[in-house]
């Protein structure tokens, strides 16, 4: 149950996916391709919910994880996710340069499937043999080392995959189509994530925490099949996203050939051009990234907004982990609590995405929605300050403190899942290929992780200074970051084009491709 099969089960799954895509309701190849990628994204998030519930319970476990010390170790673990995310990002950009977006997505998904499978097997083995988990390496039990590695990886891979899936959708849809369908794409992911989140409490009783990781790997296997089918359809029917970059490469190659014609033969020039991309150094990649952000100021503004939001999210998540660990001692109950929290968030997001967001995106400019979005989390931050300013008000027990923190986290996550992600994706639609595939990954992977890791390091410092208790003052810090997020959203909104301008930009880009 831990390992995703690649035998008859995968063949049947692939056949089922093809039969759904061949439904008469989906006559256009672009529609089929879009639905396939949206389904792949939904299954990816379902697997992520299972992995998150399992890893959170394992991390705070008294037998395999860090138990009562998890509140202090949590920020440090989040900080370690940033270097791993950077490694995954660099690996992805090299794959993109060498093999194109389709193979890059395939390779990164296979990597995640392998990591989740190995983690699942290791966790299941140690749960059934506690003596094995207590073997020490560098004075730490091996169970804690594996739990740490699994937790860090789980917090690193999600953005890597879903940013590539959104990049594909942003490349095949126009701004008008994106405004019309993106809320439903996000809504599908929310529904599937909600189902997965609410299933954690039952599944964990049947297959254990290690089994949840194996099931997450199986879900990613289905994601891989559907995403690959979407790219195959795009290539077959002439709307492959890589056409734009292939044209740019061809133009650069021809220009190089003309410049070097006097000193080298045509064949030597061609070889040099083809080998240049794969042999890029790390410094070269960083310089290209900086150059891209200078050329497209919107990416820089979105990068800063992402840093602010993820910093806020990290503070709230840390508060939640600390309160959850002190209020709920049982491992399986903590997994259920986490699953139910995120399931509730996904449920609220689904309602918003299917019933409110389509109306809002049709009647309002995205820049106005950006300005309004941070206000609700800001209000929740003010409410959380009441117990600090007026001791005894609102909070009278550890359970009520847990609910107050959970509501704040729920609000931020709901805004993120239902509105922020969709609005961010709409920004990329009129931009060029490099912005959609490289700039987006830098923001999705590096900015997301750096915002969380940077704040996690600050919280780790506070935890050390306060002698293992970083809880004091976090409400005030969360409120300050909430104001910072609102300011960054206002700055970003001034750079976002109107719907009409975005349509014109896409039309010009398409003319250049033709």
Coordinates of C-alpha atoms in Angstrom, one line a residue, residues 146-373:
X146 CA 13.8 10.6 9.0
X147 CA 10.8 12.5 10.4
X148 CA 12.8 15.8 10.0
X149 CA 13.8 15.0 6.4
X150 CA 10.3 14.0 5.5
X151 CA 8.8 17.1 7.0
X152 CA 11.3 19.4 5.3
X153 CA 10.8 17.8 1.9
X154 CA 7.0 18.0 2.3
X155 CA 7.3 21.7 2.9
X156 CA 9.5 22.1 -0.2
X157 CA 7.9 20.2 -3.1
X158 CA 4.3 21.5 -3.3
X159 CA 5.0 24.9 -4.9
X160 CA 7.5 23.3 -7.3
X161 CA 4.8 21.1 -8.9
X162 CA 1.7 23.3 -8.9
X163 CA 3.6 26.3 -10.3
X164 CA 4.5 24.3 -13.3
X165 CA 0.9 23.1 -13.7
X166 CA -0.4 26.7 -13.5
X167 CA 2.2 27.8 -16.0
X168 CA 0.8 25.4 -18.5
X169 CA -2.8 26.7 -18.0
X170 CA -1.5 30.3 -18.2
X171 CA 0.1 29.5 -21.5
X172 CA -2.9 28.0 -23.2
X173 CA -5.7 30.4 -22.0
X174 CA -6.2 34.1 -22.8
X175 CA -6.7 36.6 -19.9
X176 CA -10.5 36.5 -20.5
X177 CA -10.6 32.7 -20.5
X178 CA -8.4 32.7 -17.4
X179 CA -10.7 35.1 -15.6
X180 CA -13.6 32.9 -16.4
X181 CA -12.2 29.5 -15.6
X182 CA -9.4 29.9 -13.1
X183 CA -11.8 30.1 -10.1
X184 CA -13.2 26.7 -11.1
X185 CA -9.8 25.2 -11.6
X186 CA -8.9 26.4 -8.1
X187 CA -12.3 25.2 -6.8
X188 CA -11.7 21.7 -8.1
X189 CA -8.4 21.6 -6.2
X190 CA -10.2 22.8 -3.0
X191 CA -12.9 20.2 -3.3
X192 CA -10.4 17.3 -3.7
X193 CA -8.2 18.7 -1.0
X194 CA -11.2 19.0 1.4
X195 CA -12.1 15.4 0.7
X196 CA -8.5 14.3 1.3
X197 CA -8.2 16.4 4.5
X198 CA -11.4 15.1 6.0
X199 CA -10.4 11.5 5.1
X200 CA -7.2 11.7 7.1
X201 CA -8.8 10.8 10.4
X202 CA -10.3 7.6 9.0
X203 CA -7.4 6.7 6.7
X204 CA -4.9 7.0 9.5
X205 CA -6.8 4.3 11.5
X206 CA -6.6 1.9 8.6
X207 CA -3.2 2.4 7.0
X208 CA -1.2 4.4 9.6
X209 CA 0.8 7.6 9.2
X210 CA 3.3 5.8 6.9
X211 CA 0.5 4.6 4.8
X212 CA -0.7 8.2 4.3
X213 CA 2.6 9.1 2.8
X214 CA 2.4 6.0 0.4
X215 CA -1.1 7.1 -0.6
X216 CA 0.2 10.6 -1.3
X217 CA 2.8 9.0 -3.6
X218 CA 0.0 7.1 -5.4
X219 CA -1.9 10.3 -5.9
X220 CA 1.1 12.0 -7.4
X221 CA 1.4 9.0 -9.8
X222 CA -2.1 9.9 -11.2
X223 CA -1.0 13.5 -11.3
X224 CA 2.0 12.5 -13.5
X225 CA -0.2 10.6 -16.0
X226 CA -2.8 13.4 -16.4
X227 CA -0.2 16.2 -16.7
X228 CA 1.8 14.3 -19.3
X229 CA -1.4 13.6 -21.3
X230 CA -2.2 17.4 -21.2
X231 CA 1.2 18.3 -22.7
X232 CA 0.8 15.5 -25.3
X233 CA -2.5 16.9 -26.4
X234 CA -1.1 20.4 -26.6
X235 CA 1.9 19.3 -28.7
X236 CA -0.4 17.3 -31.0
X237 CA -2.8 20.2 -31.7
X238 CA -0.4 23.1 -32.0
X239 CA -0.8 25.0 -28.7
X240 CA 2.3 23.7 -27.0
X241 CA 3.6 26.3 -24.5
X242 CA 7.2 25.6 -25.4
X243 CA 6.7 27.0 -29.0
X244 CA 7.5 30.5 -27.7
X245 CA 10.8 29.6 -26.1
X246 CA 11.8 27.4 -29.1
X247 CA 11.3 30.4 -31.4
X248 CA 13.5 32.5 -29.1
X249 CA 16.2 29.9 -29.0
X250 CA 16.1 29.5 -32.8
X251 CA 16.4 33.3 -33.2
X252 CA 19.4 33.5 -30.8
X253 CA 21.1 30.6 -32.5
X254 CA 20.7 32.2 -35.9
X255 CA 22.1 35.5 -34.5
X256 CA 25.1 33.7 -33.0
X257 CA 25.8 32.0 -36.3
X258 CA 25.8 35.3 -38.1
X259 CA 28.1 36.9 -35.5
X260 CA 30.6 34.0 -35.5
X261 CA 30.5 33.2 -39.2
X262 CA 33.9 34.9 -39.8
X263 CA 35.8 32.9 -37.1
X264 CA 34.0 29.5 -36.9
X265 CA 32.3 27.1 -39.2
X266 CA 28.6 26.8 -39.1
X267 CA 28.7 23.4 -37.5
X268 CA 31.0 24.5 -34.7
X269 CA 28.7 27.5 -34.0
X270 CA 25.7 25.3 -33.8
X271 CA 27.4 22.9 -31.3
X272 CA 28.5 25.8 -29.1
X273 CA 25.0 27.2 -29.1
X274 CA 23.4 23.9 -28.2
X275 CA 25.8 23.2 -25.4
X276 CA 25.7 26.6 -23.8
X277 CA 22.4 26.2 -22.1
X278 CA 23.0 22.9 -20.3
X279 CA 26.4 24.1 -19.0
X280 CA 25.1 27.2 -17.3
X281 CA 26.8 27.8 -13.9
X282 CA 24.9 28.7 -10.7
X283 CA 26.2 32.3 -11.0
X284 CA 24.9 32.5 -14.5
X285 CA 21.4 31.3 -13.5
X286 CA 21.3 33.8 -10.7
X287 CA 22.3 36.7 -13.0
X288 CA 19.6 35.6 -15.5
X289 CA 17.0 35.6 -12.7
X290 CA 18.0 39.1 -11.6
X291 CA 18.0 40.3 -15.2
X292 CA 14.5 38.9 -15.6
X293 CA 13.1 40.6 -12.5
X294 CA 14.6 43.9 -13.6
X295 CA 13.0 43.6 -17.0
X296 CA 9.6 42.7 -15.5
X297 CA 9.0 44.9 -12.4
X298 CA 5.7 43.1 -11.7
X299 CA 7.6 40.0 -10.8
X300 CA 9.7 41.9 -8.2
X301 CA 6.5 43.4 -6.6
X302 CA 4.9 39.9 -6.5
X303 CA 8.1 38.5 -5.0
X304 CA 7.9 41.0 -2.1
X305 CA 4.2 40.4 -1.6
X306 CA 4.8 36.7 -1.4
X307 CA 7.6 37.2 1.2
X308 CA 5.2 39.2 3.4
X309 CA 2.3 36.7 3.1
X310 CA 4.4 33.7 3.8
X311 CA 6.0 35.4 6.8
X312 CA 2.5 35.9 8.2
X313 CA 1.6 32.3 7.4
X314 CA 4.6 31.0 9.2
X315 CA 3.9 33.0 12.4
X316 CA 0.3 31.7 12.4
X317 CA 1.4 28.1 11.7
X318 CA 4.0 28.2 14.4
X319 CA 1.4 29.5 16.9
X320 CA -1.0 26.7 15.8
X321 CA 1.6 23.9 16.2
X322 CA 2.5 25.1 19.7
X323 CA -1.1 25.3 20.9
X324 CA -2.0 22.0 19.2
X325 CA 0.9 20.2 20.8
X326 CA 0.0 21.5 24.3
X327 CA -3.8 21.0 23.9
X328 CA -4.0 17.6 22.0
X329 CA -1.5 15.0 23.3
X330 CA -2.6 12.0 21.0
X331 CA -0.7 11.7 17.7
X332 CA -3.7 10.5 15.6
X333 CA -6.0 13.2 17.1
X334 CA -3.4 15.8 16.1
X335 CA -3.4 14.4 12.6
X336 CA -7.2 14.6 12.5
X337 CA -7.2 18.2 13.9
X338 CA -4.8 19.3 11.2
X339 CA -6.7 17.5 8.5
X340 CA -10.0 19.0 9.6
X341 CA -8.6 22.5 9.8
X342 CA -7.3 22.4 6.3
X343 CA -10.4 20.6 5.1
X344 CA -12.5 23.4 6.5
X345 CA -10.3 26.0 4.8
X346 CA -10.7 24.1 1.5
X347 CA -14.4 23.8 2.0
X348 CA -14.8 27.6 2.5
X349 CA -12.4 28.2 -0.4
X350 CA -14.6 26.0 -2.6
X351 CA -17.7 28.0 -1.8
X352 CA -15.9 31.2 -2.5
X353 CA -14.3 29.9 -5.8
X354 CA -17.5 28.6 -7.3
X355 CA -20.0 31.2 -6.2
X356 CA -18.3 34.5 -5.4
X357 CA -15.0 34.6 -7.3
X358 CA -16.4 34.2 -10.8
X359 CA -18.7 37.2 -10.2
X360 CA -15.9 39.2 -8.7
X361 CA -13.4 38.5 -11.4
X362 CA -15.9 39.4 -14.1
X363 CA -17.1 42.6 -12.5
X364 CA -14.0 43.9 -10.8
X365 CA -10.4 44.6 -12.0
X366 CA -7.8 42.3 -10.4
X367 CA -5.9 45.3 -9.0
X368 CA -8.9 46.3 -6.9
X369 CA -9.3 42.8 -5.5
X370 CA -5.6 42.8 -4.5
X371 CA -6.2 45.9 -2.5
X372 CA -9.1 44.5 -0.6
X373 CA -7.9 40.9 0.0

